[in-house]
Coordinates of C-alpha atoms in Angstrom, one line a residue:
Chain V
M28 CA 0.0 0.0 0.0
T29 CA 1.6 3.2 -1.2
T30 CA -0.5 5.5 1.0
V31 CA 0.9 4.1 4.2
A32 CA 3.7 6.5 5.0
D33 CA 6.3 6.3 7.8
P34 CA 4.5 7.3 11.0
G35 CA 7.4 9.7 11.7
T36 CA 6.3 12.1 9.0
A37 CA 3.2 13.0 10.9
V38 CA 5.4 14.6 13.6
R39 CA 7.5 16.5 11.0
R40 CA 4.7 18.0 9.0
P41 CA 4.6 21.8 9.1
P42 CA 2.0 23.4 11.3
G43 CA -1.3 24.2 9.5
A44 CA -0.7 21.7 6.7
A45 CA -3.4 19.0 6.0
P46 CA -2.8 15.8 7.9
P47 CA -1.4 12.9 5.8
V48 CA -4.0 10.6 4.2
W49 CA -3.1 7.6 6.2
N50 CA -3.7 9.4 9.4
R51 CA -7.1 10.6 8.4
R52 CA -8.0 7.1 7.2
R53 CA -6.9 5.5 10.4
R54 CA -8.8 8.0 12.5
E55 CA -11.9 7.4 10.4
A56 CA -11.6 3.6 10.8
L57 CA -10.9 3.9 14.6
A58 CA -14.0 6.1 14.9
G59 CA -16.0 3.6 12.9
Y60 CA -15.1 0.7 15.1
A61 CA -15.7 2.7 18.3
F62 CA -19.1 3.7 17.0
V63 CA -20.2 0.2 16.0
A64 CA -18.6 -1.6 19.0
P65 CA -21.3 -1.1 21.7
D66 CA -24.1 -2.3 19.5
L67 CA -22.1 -5.1 17.9
L68 CA -20.9 -6.4 21.3
G69 CA -24.4 -6.2 22.7
L70 CA -25.8 -8.1 19.8
M71 CA -23.1 -10.8 20.1
M72 CA -23.7 -11.1 23.8
F73 CA -27.5 -11.2 23.8
V74 CA -28.4 -12.6 20.4
G75 CA -25.3 -14.3 18.8
L76 CA -24.1 -16.0 22.0
P77 CA -27.5 -17.5 22.9
M78 CA -27.9 -18.8 19.3
V79 CA -24.5 -20.6 19.5
L80 CA -25.0 -21.6 23.1
S81 CA -28.3 -23.4 22.4
L82 CA -26.4 -25.8 20.2
G83 CA -23.8 -26.4 22.9
V84 CA -26.4 -26.8 25.7
S85 CA -28.4 -29.2 23.6
L86 CA -25.8 -31.8 24.1
F87 CA -26.2 -31.7 27.9
S88 CA -28.8 -32.5 30.4
A89 CA -29.0 -29.3 32.4
D90 CA -30.9 -28.9 35.7
G91 CA -32.2 -25.6 37.0
F92 CA -29.2 -25.0 39.3
G93 CA -26.4 -24.8 36.7
G94 CA -25.4 -28.5 36.8
Y95 CA -24.7 -30.0 33.4
T96 CA -24.2 -33.6 32.3
Y97 CA -23.0 -34.5 28.8
V98 CA -25.6 -36.7 27.1
G99 CA -24.6 -36.4 23.4
L100 CA -27.6 -36.4 21.0
D101 CA -30.1 -37.9 23.5
N102 CA -32.1 -34.6 23.6
F103 CA -32.5 -34.8 19.8
R104 CA -33.5 -38.5 20.0
Q105 CA -36.0 -37.7 22.7
M106 CA -37.9 -35.4 20.2
A107 CA -39.0 -38.3 18.0
E108 CA -41.0 -39.9 20.8
D109 CA -42.2 -36.7 22.4
T110 CA -45.9 -36.8 21.5
Q111 CA -46.5 -33.4 23.2
L112 CA -43.9 -31.9 21.0
W113 CA -45.6 -33.2 17.9
Q114 CA -48.9 -31.9 19.2
S115 CA -47.3 -28.4 19.6
V116 CA -45.9 -28.6 16.1
R117 CA -49.3 -29.5 14.8
V118 CA -50.8 -26.5 16.7
T119 CA -48.3 -24.1 15.3
L120 CA -48.8 -25.5 11.8
I121 CA -52.6 -25.2 12.0
Y122 CA -52.3 -21.7 13.5
T123 CA -50.0 -20.6 10.8
L124 CA -52.1 -22.1 8.0
A125 CA -55.2 -20.3 9.3
F126 CA -53.7 -17.1 10.5
V127 CA -51.5 -16.1 7.5
P128 CA -54.0 -16.4 4.6
I129 CA -57.1 -15.2 6.6
G130 CA -55.2 -12.4 8.2
F131 CA -53.7 -11.3 4.9
V132 CA -57.1 -11.2 3.2
V133 CA -58.7 -9.2 6.1
S134 CA -55.8 -6.7 6.1
L135 CA -55.8 -6.3 2.4
G136 CA -59.6 -5.7 2.5
L137 CA -59.2 -3.1 5.1
A138 CA -56.4 -1.4 3.3
L139 CA -58.4 -1.2 0.1
L140 CA -61.4 0.1 2.1
V141 CA -59.5 3.0 3.6
R142 CA -57.1 3.7 0.8
D143 CA -59.1 6.6 -0.7
H144 CA -60.6 9.5 1.1
F145 CA -64.0 9.6 2.8
P146 CA -65.0 11.8 5.7
G147 CA -63.3 10.5 8.8
V148 CA -61.0 8.0 7.0
G149 CA -58.1 8.9 9.3
L150 CA -60.1 8.1 12.4
V151 CA -61.3 4.8 10.9
R152 CA -57.7 3.8 10.1
T153 CA -56.7 4.6 13.7
M154 CA -59.5 2.5 15.0
F155 CA -58.4 -0.5 13.0
F156 CA -54.9 -0.1 14.2
L157 CA -55.9 0.5 17.9
P158 CA -55.8 -3.2 19.1
H159 CA -52.2 -3.5 18.0
V160 CA -51.1 -0.7 20.3
I161 CA -52.4 -2.5 23.4
S162 CA -50.1 -5.1 24.9
L163 CA -50.8 -8.8 24.2
V164 CA -51.3 -9.3 28.0
V165 CA -54.1 -6.7 28.1
V166 CA -55.5 -8.2 24.9
G167 CA -55.5 -11.7 26.4
I168 CA -57.1 -10.6 29.6
A169 CA -59.8 -8.6 27.8
W170 CA -60.7 -11.5 25.6
Q171 CA -60.8 -13.9 28.4
F172 CA -63.3 -11.6 30.1
L173 CA -65.4 -11.3 27.0
L174 CA -65.3 -15.0 26.4
V175 CA -66.2 -16.1 30.0
D176 CA -68.4 -19.2 29.7
K177 CA -72.2 -18.5 29.7
Q178 CA -72.0 -15.0 31.3
G179 CA -69.4 -13.3 29.0
A180 CA -70.4 -10.6 26.5
V181 CA -69.8 -13.0 23.5
A182 CA -71.9 -15.8 25.0
T183 CA -74.7 -13.3 25.8
L184 CA -74.6 -11.8 22.3
L185 CA -74.6 -15.3 20.7
R186 CA -77.4 -16.8 22.9
P187 CA -80.2 -15.9 20.4
V188 CA -78.4 -18.0 17.7
G189 CA -78.0 -20.9 20.1
L190 CA -74.3 -20.4 20.9
G191 CA -74.8 -19.1 24.4
D192 CA -73.4 -22.2 26.1
T193 CA -70.4 -22.6 23.7
S194 CA -67.1 -22.5 25.4
F195 CA -64.8 -20.7 23.0
L196 CA -61.7 -21.1 25.1
G197 CA -62.6 -24.3 27.0
D198 CA -63.5 -26.5 24.1
P199 CA -60.4 -28.2 22.6
S200 CA -61.9 -28.0 19.1
L201 CA -62.6 -24.3 19.3
A202 CA -59.8 -22.8 21.4
L203 CA -57.2 -22.7 18.6
G204 CA -59.8 -21.1 16.3
S205 CA -60.5 -18.4 19.0
L206 CA -56.7 -17.8 19.3
V207 CA -56.4 -17.3 15.5
A208 CA -59.4 -14.9 15.5
I209 CA -58.0 -12.8 18.4
S210 CA -54.5 -12.8 16.7
I211 CA -56.1 -11.5 13.5
W212 CA -58.0 -8.8 15.4
F213 CA -54.7 -7.8 17.1
L214 CA -52.6 -7.7 13.9
M215 CA -54.9 -6.7 11.1
G216 CA -54.4 -3.0 11.6
Y217 CA -50.6 -3.3 11.5
N218 CA -50.6 -5.3 8.3
M219 CA -53.2 -2.9 6.9
L220 CA -50.8 0.0 7.4
I221 CA -48.0 -1.8 5.6
L222 CA -50.3 -2.7 2.7
L223 CA -51.6 0.8 2.6
G224 CA -48.0 2.1 2.2
G225 CA -47.7 -0.3 -0.8
L226 CA -51.1 0.8 -2.3
K227 CA -50.1 4.5 -2.1
D228 CA -47.1 3.8 -4.2
I229 CA -49.2 2.6 -7.1
P230 CA -49.8 5.5 -9.4
K231 CA -53.5 6.4 -9.7
E232 CA -53.0 6.9 -13.5
Y233 CA -52.7 3.1 -14.1
E234 CA -56.1 2.4 -12.6
E235 CA -57.6 5.4 -14.4
A236 CA -56.2 4.1 -17.7
A237 CA -57.7 0.7 -17.1
G238 CA -61.0 2.4 -16.2
I239 CA -61.0 4.2 -19.6
D240 CA -60.5 0.8 -21.3
G241 CA -63.6 -0.4 -19.5
A242 CA -62.1 -2.5 -16.8
T243 CA -64.4 -3.5 -13.9
S244 CA -63.3 -2.9 -10.3
W245 CA -62.3 -6.6 -10.0
Q246 CA -60.2 -6.4 -13.2
K247 CA -58.5 -3.3 -12.0
F248 CA -57.6 -5.1 -8.8
R249 CA -56.6 -8.3 -10.5
H250 CA -54.5 -6.8 -13.3
V251 CA -53.2 -3.5 -11.9
I252 CA -53.2 -3.4 -8.1
W253 CA -52.4 -7.1 -7.4
P254 CA -49.2 -7.4 -9.5
L255 CA -47.9 -4.0 -8.4
L256 CA -48.5 -4.8 -4.8
R257 CA -46.6 -8.0 -5.0
P258 CA -43.5 -6.8 -3.1
T259 CA -45.5 -5.5 -0.2
S260 CA -47.7 -8.6 -0.1
F261 CA -44.7 -10.8 -0.1
F262 CA -43.2 -8.9 2.8
V263 CA -46.4 -9.1 4.8
L264 CA -46.8 -12.8 4.2
V265 CA -43.2 -13.6 5.2
N266 CA -43.5 -11.4 8.2
S267 CA -46.8 -13.2 9.2
V268 CA -45.3 -16.7 8.8
V269 CA -42.3 -15.8 10.9
G270 CA -44.5 -14.1 13.5
S271 CA -46.9 -17.1 13.7
V272 CA -44.1 -19.5 14.4
T273 CA -41.7 -17.5 16.5
G274 CA -43.3 -14.2 17.3
L275 CA -44.5 -12.9 20.7
Q276 CA -48.1 -13.5 19.6
A277 CA -47.4 -17.2 19.7
F278 CA -46.3 -16.9 23.4
D279 CA -48.0 -14.0 25.2
L280 CA -51.5 -14.8 24.0
V281 CA -51.2 -18.5 24.7
Y282 CA -49.8 -17.8 28.1
V283 CA -52.5 -15.4 29.2
L284 CA -55.5 -16.9 27.4
T285 CA -55.2 -20.6 27.7
Q286 CA -51.8 -21.7 29.2
G287 CA -51.6 -24.1 26.2
G288 CA -54.8 -25.8 27.1
P289 CA -57.4 -27.3 27.0
A290 CA -55.7 -30.6 26.5
G291 CA -52.7 -29.1 24.7
S292 CA -54.9 -27.8 21.9
T293 CA -53.3 -24.3 21.9
S294 CA -49.8 -25.2 23.0
S295 CA -47.6 -23.6 20.4
V296 CA -44.0 -24.7 19.9
V297 CA -42.5 -21.6 21.6
F298 CA -44.9 -22.0 24.5
Y299 CA -43.9 -25.7 24.8
I300 CA -40.2 -24.8 24.8
Y301 CA -40.9 -22.3 27.6
Q302 CA -42.7 -24.9 29.6
Q303 CA -39.9 -27.4 29.2
A304 CA -37.3 -24.9 30.4
F305 CA -39.1 -23.0 33.1
T306 CA -41.8 -25.4 34.4
F307 CA -40.0 -28.7 34.1
N308 CA -36.4 -27.4 34.3
N309 CA -35.3 -29.4 31.2
Y310 CA -32.9 -26.7 30.0
G311 CA -30.9 -29.1 27.8
Y312 CA -34.0 -30.4 26.0
A313 CA -35.4 -26.9 25.7
A314 CA -32.0 -25.8 24.2
A315 CA -32.2 -28.7 21.7
L316 CA -35.6 -27.6 20.6
T317 CA -34.4 -24.0 20.3
T318 CA -31.6 -25.3 18.0
V319 CA -34.1 -26.9 15.8
V320 CA -36.2 -23.7 15.6
V321 CA -33.1 -21.6 14.9
G322 CA -32.3 -24.1 12.1
F323 CA -35.8 -23.7 10.8
L324 CA -35.4 -19.9 10.8
I325 CA -32.1 -20.0 9.0
A326 CA -33.6 -22.3 6.4
A327 CA -36.6 -20.1 6.0
T328 CA -34.5 -16.9 5.6
G329 CA -32.3 -18.7 3.1
T330 CA -35.2 -19.9 1.1
M331 CA -36.7 -16.5 1.2
F332 CA -33.5 -14.9 -0.1
G333 CA -33.1 -17.6 -2.7
L334 CA -36.7 -17.2 -4.0
T335 CA -36.4 -13.4 -4.1
K336 CA -32.8 -13.3 -5.4
G337 CA -31.4 -11.6 -2.4
G338 CA -34.4 -9.9 -0.9
R339 CA -35.5 -8.1 -4.1
F340 CA -39.2 -8.8 -3.7
D341 CA -40.1 -7.3 -7.0
A342 CA -37.9 -9.5 -9.1
G343 CA -39.4 -12.1 -11.4
Chain E
M91 CA -67.7 1.0 -4.3
P92 CA -69.3 4.4 -4.1
V93 CA -67.8 6.7 -1.5
R94 CA -70.8 6.7 0.7
L95 CA -71.1 2.9 0.9
R96 CA -67.3 2.7 1.6
A97 CA -67.7 5.2 4.4
I98 CA -70.6 3.4 6.0
V99 CA -68.8 0.0 5.8
G100 CA -65.7 1.6 7.2
Y101 CA -67.5 3.2 10.2
V102 CA -69.3 -0.1 11.0
L103 CA -66.2 -2.2 10.9
A104 CA -64.2 0.3 12.8
M105 CA -66.8 0.3 15.6
V106 CA -66.9 -3.4 15.7
T107 CA -63.1 -3.4 16.0
V108 CA -62.9 -1.2 19.0
A109 CA -66.1 -2.5 20.6
P110 CA -64.2 -5.1 22.8
L111 CA -62.0 -2.3 24.2
V112 CA -64.9 0.1 24.8
W113 CA -66.7 -2.8 26.5
L114 CA -63.6 -3.3 28.8
L115 CA -63.6 0.3 29.7
V116 CA -67.3 0.4 30.5
A117 CA -67.0 -2.9 32.6
V118 CA -64.3 -1.2 34.8
L119 CA -66.7 1.6 35.6
R120 CA -69.6 -0.7 36.4
P121 CA -70.7 -1.7 40.0
A122 CA -69.3 -5.2 40.7
D123 CA -72.7 -6.9 40.7
E124 CA -73.4 -5.7 37.1
L125 CA -70.1 -6.8 35.7
F126 CA -71.5 -9.2 33.1
A127 CA -74.6 -7.2 32.3
V128 CA -75.0 -6.2 28.6
T129 CA -77.2 -3.3 29.4
L130 CA -76.0 0.2 30.1
P131 CA -74.6 0.5 33.7
S132 CA -77.1 1.7 36.2
R133 CA -74.5 4.0 37.6
L134 CA -70.8 4.6 37.1
T135 CA -68.3 4.0 39.9
L136 CA -64.6 4.4 40.4
D137 CA -64.6 1.7 43.2
N138 CA -62.8 -0.9 41.0
L139 CA -60.0 1.5 40.0
L140 CA -59.6 2.9 43.5
F141 CA -59.4 -0.6 45.0
V142 CA -56.6 -1.5 42.6
L143 CA -54.7 1.7 43.1
T144 CA -54.8 1.3 46.9
E145 CA -54.7 -2.5 47.5
V146 CA -52.3 -3.6 44.7
P147 CA -48.8 -2.3 44.2
I148 CA -49.7 -1.2 40.7
G149 CA -47.8 2.1 41.2
R150 CA -44.7 0.1 41.8
Y151 CA -45.3 -1.9 38.7
M152 CA -45.8 1.2 36.6
V153 CA -42.6 2.8 37.9
N154 CA -40.6 -0.3 37.1
S155 CA -42.1 -0.4 33.6
A156 CA -41.4 3.3 33.1
I157 CA -37.7 3.0 34.3
V158 CA -37.1 0.0 32.0
S159 CA -38.9 1.4 28.9
V160 CA -37.3 4.9 29.1
A161 CA -33.8 3.5 29.8
V162 CA -34.0 1.0 26.9
T163 CA -35.4 3.6 24.5
V164 CA -32.8 6.3 25.3
I165 CA -29.8 3.9 25.3
A166 CA -31.0 2.1 22.2
L167 CA -31.5 5.3 20.3
V168 CA -28.0 6.6 21.2
L169 CA -26.2 3.3 20.4
H170 CA -28.2 2.5 17.3
S171 CA -27.7 6.0 15.9
M172 CA -23.9 5.8 16.4
A173 CA -23.6 2.4 14.9
A174 CA -25.9 3.3 12.0
Y175 CA -23.8 6.5 11.3
A176 CA -20.6 4.4 11.2
L177 CA -22.2 1.8 9.0
A178 CA -23.6 4.4 6.6
R179 CA -20.8 6.9 6.4
L180 CA -17.5 6.0 7.9
R181 CA -15.1 3.8 5.9
F182 CA -13.3 1.0 7.8
P183 CA -12.3 -2.5 6.9
G184 CA -14.9 -5.1 7.7
R185 CA -17.8 -2.7 7.6
Q186 CA -19.8 -4.8 5.1
V187 CA -19.3 -8.0 7.1
I188 CA -20.4 -6.3 10.3
F189 CA -23.5 -4.9 8.6
S190 CA -24.4 -8.3 7.2
M191 CA -23.9 -9.9 10.6
I192 CA -26.3 -7.3 12.1
V193 CA -28.9 -7.7 9.4
S194 CA -28.8 -11.5 9.7
T195 CA -30.2 -11.3 13.2
L196 CA -33.3 -9.3 12.0
L197 CA -35.5 -12.4 12.0
V198 CA -34.4 -13.7 15.4
S199 CA -37.1 -13.0 17.9
L200 CA -37.1 -13.3 21.7
P201 CA -39.2 -16.5 22.0
V202 CA -36.7 -18.3 19.9
I203 CA -33.6 -17.5 21.9
L204 CA -35.3 -17.2 25.3
V205 CA -33.9 -20.3 26.9
P206 CA -30.2 -19.7 26.1
L207 CA -30.6 -16.0 26.7
F208 CA -31.9 -16.9 30.2
L209 CA -28.8 -19.0 30.7
V210 CA -26.5 -16.2 29.6
A211 CA -28.3 -13.7 31.9
R212 CA -27.9 -16.1 34.8
E213 CA -24.2 -16.5 34.2
L214 CA -23.8 -12.8 34.1
G215 CA -25.7 -12.4 37.3
L216 CA -28.4 -10.3 35.6
L217 CA -31.4 -12.2 36.8
D218 CA -33.6 -10.2 39.2
T219 CA -31.9 -6.9 38.5
Y220 CA -32.9 -3.8 36.6
A221 CA -29.8 -4.2 34.4
G222 CA -31.1 -7.7 33.5
L223 CA -34.5 -6.2 32.4
I224 CA -32.8 -3.4 30.4
L225 CA -29.7 -4.7 28.7
P226 CA -31.0 -7.6 26.6
A227 CA -33.9 -5.5 25.4
I228 CA -31.6 -2.8 23.9
F229 CA -29.9 -4.7 21.1
H230 CA -32.0 -5.3 18.1
A231 CA -31.1 -5.0 14.4
F232 CA -34.3 -3.3 13.3
G233 CA -33.4 0.2 14.6
I234 CA -29.8 0.0 13.4
F235 CA -31.1 -1.1 9.9
L236 CA -33.7 1.7 9.7
L237 CA -31.3 4.4 10.8
R238 CA -28.6 3.3 8.4
Q239 CA -31.0 3.4 5.5
Y240 CA -31.9 7.0 6.5
Y241 CA -28.3 8.1 7.0
L242 CA -27.4 7.0 3.5
T243 CA -29.8 9.6 2.2
I244 CA -28.3 12.5 4.1
P245 CA -26.2 14.6 1.7
R246 CA -22.5 14.2 2.3
E247 CA -21.9 17.9 1.8
L248 CA -23.6 18.7 5.1
E249 CA -21.1 16.5 6.9
E250 CA -18.2 17.8 4.9
A251 CA -19.0 21.3 5.8
A252 CA -18.7 20.3 9.4
D253 CA -15.4 18.6 8.6
L254 CA -13.9 21.8 7.4
D255 CA -14.7 23.3 10.8
G256 CA -12.4 20.7 12.3
C257 CA -15.2 18.7 14.0
G258 CA -14.2 15.3 15.3
Y259 CA -16.4 12.3 14.3
L260 CA -18.2 12.4 17.7
R261 CA -19.1 16.1 17.3
R262 CA -20.0 15.5 13.6
W263 CA -22.4 12.8 14.6
W264 CA -23.9 14.7 17.5
Q265 CA -24.1 18.1 15.9
V266 CA -24.9 17.3 12.3
V267 CA -26.3 13.8 11.9
V268 CA -28.4 13.5 15.1
P269 CA -30.3 16.8 14.5
L270 CA -30.9 15.9 10.9
S271 CA -32.4 12.5 11.9
R272 CA -34.8 13.8 14.5
P273 CA -37.9 12.6 12.7
V274 CA -36.6 9.0 12.4
L275 CA -35.4 9.0 16.0
A276 CA -38.8 10.2 17.2
S277 CA -40.5 7.4 15.2
L278 CA -38.2 4.8 16.8
A279 CA -38.6 6.3 20.2
V280 CA -42.4 5.8 20.1
L281 CA -41.9 2.3 18.7
F282 CA -39.3 1.3 21.4
F283 CA -41.3 2.8 24.2
L284 CA -44.4 0.9 23.2
A285 CA -42.6 -2.3 22.6
N286 CA -40.9 -2.2 26.0
W287 CA -43.9 -1.0 28.0
N288 CA -45.9 -3.9 26.5
A289 CA -43.0 -6.4 27.0
F290 CA -44.0 -9.5 28.9
L291 CA -42.0 -12.6 28.1
W292 CA -38.5 -11.4 29.1
P293 CA -39.5 -9.7 32.3
L294 CA -41.6 -12.8 33.2
T295 CA -38.5 -15.0 32.6
A296 CA -35.8 -12.7 34.1
T297 CA -37.4 -11.7 37.4
R298 CA -38.9 -13.5 40.4
D299 CA -38.6 -10.6 42.8
P300 CA -42.1 -9.0 43.2
D301 CA -40.4 -5.6 43.7
L302 CA -39.1 -5.9 40.1
R303 CA -42.4 -6.8 38.5
V304 CA -43.2 -4.7 35.5
V305 CA -46.8 -3.8 34.8
Q306 CA -47.5 -6.5 32.3
V307 CA -46.2 -9.2 34.6
G308 CA -48.0 -7.5 37.4
I309 CA -51.4 -7.7 35.8
S310 CA -50.9 -11.3 34.6
T311 CA -50.2 -12.4 38.2
L312 CA -53.3 -10.5 39.4
Q313 CA -55.2 -12.7 37.0
G314 CA -54.1 -15.7 39.0
Q315 CA -54.4 -14.1 42.4
Y316 CA -57.8 -12.6 42.1
G317 CA -59.1 -15.3 39.8
S318 CA -62.8 -14.6 39.6
A319 CA -62.6 -11.0 40.9
W320 CA -62.8 -9.8 37.3
N321 CA -63.6 -6.2 38.3
Y322 CA -60.2 -5.8 39.9
V323 CA -58.2 -7.6 37.2
L324 CA -59.9 -5.5 34.6
A325 CA -59.3 -2.2 36.5
A326 CA -55.6 -3.0 36.7
T327 CA -55.6 -4.0 33.0
V328 CA -57.1 -0.6 32.0
I329 CA -54.6 1.3 34.2
A330 CA -51.7 -0.6 32.5
A331 CA -53.0 0.3 29.1
V332 CA -53.2 4.1 29.8
P333 CA -49.6 5.0 29.2
T334 CA -49.7 2.9 26.0
L335 CA -52.6 4.9 24.7
V336 CA -51.1 8.2 25.7
A337 CA -47.8 7.4 23.9
F338 CA -49.9 6.2 20.9
V339 CA -52.0 9.4 20.7
L340 CA -48.9 11.6 21.1
G341 CA -46.8 9.7 18.6
Q342 CA -49.3 8.2 16.2
R343 CA -48.1 10.0 13.1
R344 CA -44.5 9.0 13.9
L345 CA -45.4 5.4 14.6
V346 CA -47.3 5.1 11.4
E347 CA -44.3 6.4 9.5
A348 CA -42.0 3.9 11.1
I349 CA -44.3 1.0 10.3
K350 CA -44.8 2.0 6.7
T351 CA -41.1 2.3 6.2
S352 CA -40.5 -1.1 7.7
G353 CA -42.6 -2.6 4.8
L354 CA -40.3 -1.0 2.2
K355 CA -37.2 -2.9 2.9

């Protein structure tokens, strides 16, 4: 490198002259490292280290008091026979398959409804978004109250149609459905806002041109809006899948509303891992499960980047 | 759809959406024996709220939540802004690798790393401390990513003018870059405050000491403690939601901006 000069020259430069290039570069690099260091170290400590550590701890049987015994791959073998685990995988899968498409259609519907001006449209948007501002714990408690068996507001309102004695959280065949519905209510305003951002970027002229050519509302949506909204839709869908499997919604709501019950019918994977660790003190097994989920996340991210050629959602 | 029809559908759906929350609010103001009534309350009472405020350490929970949320928000904004400035503007070897490493953690959420994070916090002696509630909540790639994207759009000339004045990098960041990024920082501040005020899983895991309970953990334990005394549980729940709503009303525009930008990655 020709620009690297003898450090001694810095001392000999005449007063007032510009500092040599190497000096400036080094100062800039030093400042760069110093500015990035706190965040980088924090991320390594509280995100990177846990991810690596989960792999290490999976090979041990760890009790709640810091005692570790090496067990090799036993924790992973245990998974195959763990029927409760497979039950929770099933719960997460059904939850995702229901929440993602229904939630998307609802959010898109709302976004189209409030895209153009009508009196009070701003307030209407805010009202759709409001549930998302409240914490999931408050949301869980509120819905538990509304869904109290026989006396709750929902039971009272549905009594005329013969659903007054239905237990929406107590019946194993309904509890997961209730969880999906509440999740959609909580997240629809958030996804609506993101889709609204995408819709606003589509030039009005395109639709007007289609209108002049005699296109119906559905044709305008199908052939103008839908293709141009693709990148935003893709983002919302990926976000929703990741959120359903690993998001706070999959834990907080389950914890407050049902504790995974009745009969394990709402026990999501992340809730099951929490229970293994903090109810049964099986830290090693919980770490092994974490490793599998991290593996899933890496695979999902990789697939996503592969499919979209490096995150360019509009390509292809 | 004609405008008038759209408007009516919008109003009806919006009212249905907020109905559960309004219901909750009304229930808190009802006398205890009318809690499950679907008619209008015969009278409004503050008894439930007063009971919770006097008999439950909800004040303590709120103070804990406020300490943690404000500390996380302020520290995160400072650190993220510095890191983002370096990643967007300063040239140093390994910058791209560091940025990729940070971005690769974007999809990692707390429920996924909870168990090993708990083990790390335990080894560091962070369990049952304020530091343990605050530190792990600070570091998240989203804020760094968003700020970096913004800093890339700040014209270099502005910074170079500061350079001629002989500003060091720290002053350049503080006196030029930070003031220019006030809108983004404000958006993130609302977002971070809400996320941390509403945080439940990590405080639940990292604390056992009742004196360190944050408000979300506090109200969830009331749920067990007062079981069927719904009027008290609901009163505490409503009190816990008040700061959230205040922050939302004050920062709504900012928050909406941040969310819209997040979709444009």
